[in-house]
Each structure stands twice: as C-alpha cells, then as structure tokens.
Short mmCIF file of C-alpha atoms and ligand atoms in Angstrom, two decimals:
data_model
loop_
_atom_site.label_atom_id
_atom_site.label_comp_id
_atom_site.label_asym_id
_atom_site.label_seq_id
_atom_site.Cartn_x
_atom_site.Cartn_y
_atom_site.Cartn_z
CA UNK A 16 -1.11 26.39 -10.18
CA UNK A 17 -1.25 24.98 -13.69
CA UNK A 18 1.35 22.37 -14.59
CA UNK A 19 2.86 22.15 -18.08
CA UNK A 20 3.17 18.36 -18.39
CA UNK A 21 4.57 18.49 -21.93
CA UNK A 22 7.36 20.87 -20.85
CA UNK A 23 8.13 18.69 -17.84
CA UNK A 24 8.32 15.57 -20.04
CA UNK A 25 10.91 17.37 -22.24
CA UNK A 26 12.99 18.30 -19.16
CA UNK A 27 12.87 14.71 -17.95
CA UNK A 28 14.07 13.43 -21.32
CA UNK A 29 17.08 15.76 -21.08
CA UNK A 30 17.81 14.43 -17.58
CA UNK A 31 17.99 10.98 -19.14
CA UNK A 32 20.57 12.12 -21.67
CA UNK A 33 22.86 13.43 -18.90
CA UNK A 34 22.49 10.53 -16.45
CA UNK A 35 25.65 8.64 -15.45
CA UNK A 36 23.91 5.45 -14.31
CA UNK A 37 20.40 4.12 -13.85
CA UNK A 38 20.56 5.05 -10.14
CA UNK A 39 21.52 8.58 -11.14
CA UNK A 40 18.66 8.73 -13.66
CA UNK A 41 16.10 7.49 -11.12
CA UNK A 42 17.42 9.94 -8.51
CA UNK A 43 17.11 12.87 -10.91
CA UNK A 44 13.58 11.89 -11.93
CA UNK A 45 12.23 11.57 -8.37
CA UNK A 46 13.70 14.93 -7.37
CA UNK A 47 12.38 16.75 -10.43
CA UNK A 48 8.90 15.24 -10.09
CA UNK A 49 8.61 16.18 -6.43
CA UNK A 50 9.94 19.70 -7.09
CA UNK A 51 7.51 20.40 -9.91
CA UNK A 52 4.36 18.59 -8.82
CA UNK A 53 3.08 19.66 -5.39
CA UNK A 54 0.61 16.77 -5.21
CA UNK A 55 3.47 14.21 -5.55
CA UNK A 56 4.28 13.87 -1.83
CA UNK A 57 6.28 10.62 -1.97
CA UNK A 58 8.05 9.56 -5.17
CA UNK A 59 10.17 6.42 -5.42
CA UNK A 60 11.43 3.67 -7.68
CA UNK A 61 11.43 -0.04 -6.92
CA UNK A 62 13.37 -2.61 -8.97
CA UNK A 63 12.82 -6.37 -8.85
CA UNK A 64 15.65 -8.32 -7.25
CA UNK A 65 15.48 -11.96 -8.31
CA UNK A 66 17.03 -13.36 -5.13
CA UNK A 67 19.04 -16.53 -4.67
CA UNK A 68 17.66 -19.97 -5.60
CA UNK A 69 14.79 -20.80 -3.25
CA UNK A 70 14.18 -17.15 -2.38
CA UNK A 71 11.21 -15.26 -3.76
CA UNK A 72 11.79 -12.19 -5.92
CA UNK A 73 11.29 -8.84 -4.20
CA UNK A 74 10.67 -5.24 -5.16
CA UNK A 75 13.59 -3.36 -3.62
CA UNK A 76 13.37 0.38 -2.95
CA UNK A 77 15.78 2.53 -4.93
CA UNK A 78 16.00 6.33 -5.10
CA UNK A 79 13.05 8.09 -3.44
CA UNK A 80 12.02 11.42 -1.95
CA UNK A 81 9.51 11.80 0.87
CA UNK A 82 8.95 10.25 4.26
CA UNK A 83 10.89 7.17 5.31
CA UNK A 84 8.89 4.05 4.42
CA UNK A 85 8.85 0.70 6.24
CA UNK A 86 8.30 -0.97 2.83
CA UNK A 87 11.83 -1.17 1.47
CA UNK A 88 11.36 -4.75 0.21
CA UNK A 89 7.94 -5.85 -1.06
CA UNK A 90 7.09 -9.40 -2.25
CA UNK A 91 5.50 -9.40 -5.72
CA UNK A 92 2.21 -10.70 -4.30
CA UNK A 93 1.81 -7.88 -1.75
CA UNK A 94 0.63 -4.30 -1.86
CA UNK A 95 -0.47 -2.08 -4.70
CA UNK A 96 3.19 -2.16 -5.71
CA UNK A 97 3.20 -5.94 -6.03
CA UNK A 98 -0.10 -5.90 -7.92
CA UNK A 99 1.15 -3.36 -10.48
CA UNK A 100 4.35 -5.19 -11.31
CA UNK A 101 2.69 -8.64 -11.34
CA UNK A 102 -0.09 -7.52 -13.67
CA UNK A 103 2.09 -5.26 -15.81
CA UNK A 104 -0.59 -2.56 -15.46
CA UNK A 105 -0.47 0.99 -14.18
CA UNK A 106 -2.64 1.17 -11.07
CA UNK A 107 -4.33 4.37 -9.93
CA UNK A 108 -5.94 4.16 -6.49
CA UNK A 109 -8.10 7.17 -5.61
CA UNK A 110 -8.64 6.14 -1.98
CA UNK A 111 -5.87 3.93 -0.59
CA UNK A 112 -7.75 3.27 2.65
CA UNK A 113 -10.54 1.49 0.78
CA UNK A 114 -8.14 -0.79 -1.14
CA UNK A 115 -7.40 -4.02 0.77
CA UNK A 116 -4.08 -4.44 -1.07
CA UNK A 117 -2.69 -1.16 0.29
CA UNK A 118 0.47 -1.27 2.42
CA UNK A 119 0.57 1.96 4.41
CA UNK A 120 3.67 4.11 4.07
CA UNK A 121 2.39 7.27 5.77
CA UNK A 122 -0.89 8.04 7.53
CA UNK A 123 -1.16 11.16 5.39
CA UNK A 124 -1.28 9.24 2.10
CA UNK A 125 -4.71 9.31 0.46
CA UNK A 126 -4.10 8.24 -3.16
CA UNK A 127 -1.42 6.41 -5.11
CA UNK A 128 -0.25 5.67 -8.67
CA UNK A 129 2.16 2.92 -9.66
CA UNK A 130 3.50 2.40 -13.21
CA UNK A 131 5.60 -0.65 -14.15
CA UNK A 132 9.00 -0.35 -15.84
CA UNK A 133 9.41 -2.74 -18.76
CA UNK A 134 12.58 -4.17 -20.26
CA UNK A 135 12.04 -6.21 -23.44
CA UNK A 136 8.36 -6.59 -22.56
CA UNK A 137 8.85 -7.84 -18.97
CA UNK A 138 8.12 -5.77 -15.87
CA UNK A 139 11.39 -5.25 -13.96
CA UNK A 140 10.34 -2.57 -11.49
CA UNK A 141 8.08 0.44 -11.08
CA UNK A 142 7.65 4.10 -10.24
CA UNK A 143 5.41 4.63 -7.19
CA UNK A 144 3.88 7.98 -6.19
CA UNK A 145 1.76 8.79 -3.14
CA UNK A 146 -0.32 11.91 -2.59
CA UNK A 147 -1.80 13.47 0.53
CA UNK A 148 -4.75 14.52 -1.68
CA UNK A 149 -7.55 12.02 -2.38
CA UNK A 150 -7.93 11.07 -6.09
CA UNK A 151 -4.92 13.26 -6.93
CA UNK A 152 -3.89 11.51 -10.15
CA UNK A 153 -5.44 12.42 -13.53
CA UNK A 154 -4.89 10.94 -16.97
CA UNK A 155 -2.12 13.53 -17.46
CA UNK A 156 -0.37 12.16 -14.35
CA UNK A 157 -0.78 8.62 -15.63
CA UNK A 158 0.84 9.56 -18.95
CA UNK A 159 3.70 11.39 -17.18
CA UNK A 160 4.38 8.58 -14.69
CA UNK A 161 4.31 5.96 -17.48
CA UNK A 162 6.67 8.17 -19.49
CA UNK A 163 9.13 8.35 -16.56
CA UNK A 164 8.93 4.57 -16.10
CA UNK A 165 9.60 4.16 -19.84
CA UNK A 166 12.68 6.44 -19.65
CA UNK A 167 14.16 4.09 -17.04
CA UNK A 168 13.16 0.99 -19.05
CA UNK A 169 14.84 2.37 -22.17
CA UNK A 170 17.96 3.27 -20.18
CA UNK A 171 18.13 -0.26 -18.72
CA UNK A 172 17.68 -1.80 -22.17
CA UNK A 173 20.44 0.32 -23.67
CA UNK A 174 23.01 0.49 -20.90
CA UNK A 175 22.44 -2.17 -18.23
N1 SME B 230 1.69 1.74 -0.70
C1 SME B 230 2.53 0.77 -1.36
C2 SME B 230 3.76 0.49 -0.55
C3 SME B 230 4.89 1.41 -0.81
S1 SME B 230 4.77 2.90 0.00
O1 SME B 230 3.65 3.62 -0.60
C4 SME B 230 6.10 3.79 -0.23
C5 SME B 230 1.75 -0.50 -1.63
O2 SME B 230 0.61 -0.62 -1.21
O3 SME B 230 2.30 -1.41 -2.26
#
C-alpha cells in the first residue's frame, strides 16, 4: 500500500485547527497516525514534567494508542525516549534489540522513532512510535513524525 505523506500532513494540520486542548490535539494525532500507517504499531506522546524541588524531571506518558506500556514515566537519562529529549535530536533505531538504551515496551517491537517537541527552542516532550517491522522508518516517516511533533510544539507555544 502506498502512503500519501503530503496528504496526511495536510489532514494533520486541519486536526490542529480543530483541537480543543493540547491533550485533544495529541489524541487526534496518535489515532490518525495509527489508522493511516500500518507500520505504526504503538504511537504515543510524552511530555516532560518538571517535578517538585529535589525531584528529577520525568517524561510522562500522554495520549497513546497500542499495547499498554510499563514505561509511563521515564527519567530523562533512560531509554531511547530519554536520549531523544536530552539531545534534542530525532532518533531512529532500526533494531531496538541491539540498542543498549532500549526500554522494552512490547516483545513484538523491532524498530522505533522518537522526535522531540520544542517550545521556544527547548525540548519539552516527544512523539514516540514503535513498529513490529525491523527498520520500518524511512526519511518520509522522520519528516512526518517531526512535523507532528512541531504541530504540538506550535500549539503549546500559542495556547499553553
Ligand atoms: N522504548 C522506549 C520506551 C517507551 S515504549 O516504547 C512505549 C525507550 O526505549 O525509551
């Protein structure tokens, strides 16, 4: 099945215009991505929670679709998720089982992409996608996932 990424990006932008809150926007994005992209088996957002004085900041799971994950709170120095948000870089991992940073969510997961969400130049969260297919994510996926992360960053800058 061929996927029209440009058309999907337009649909996602429209979702952003109709969203009632950032939670609503993230919920709509994860659903639409999973519906349209069969290789996106788990799709979820994490946002950084700063924590109280003396507590370390954490990535906290927000809207997601896919199997229940044990990783609902991830310290910024753990996992592929922590590495992406700490470095401010999109990470594409073709074989999660050969990456020592990987925190397993499902035994079926073979590859993963994580793109940070930026607000005023700082990473505040991320969009994380897992696939049951090895090396599932192409440059087109990277552009789409970064675009979705940017939609949430722009929403947070404008409305939060
Ligand atoms: N695999 C991630 C953890 C989150 S689950 O994939 C949902 C990681 O290594 O940080």
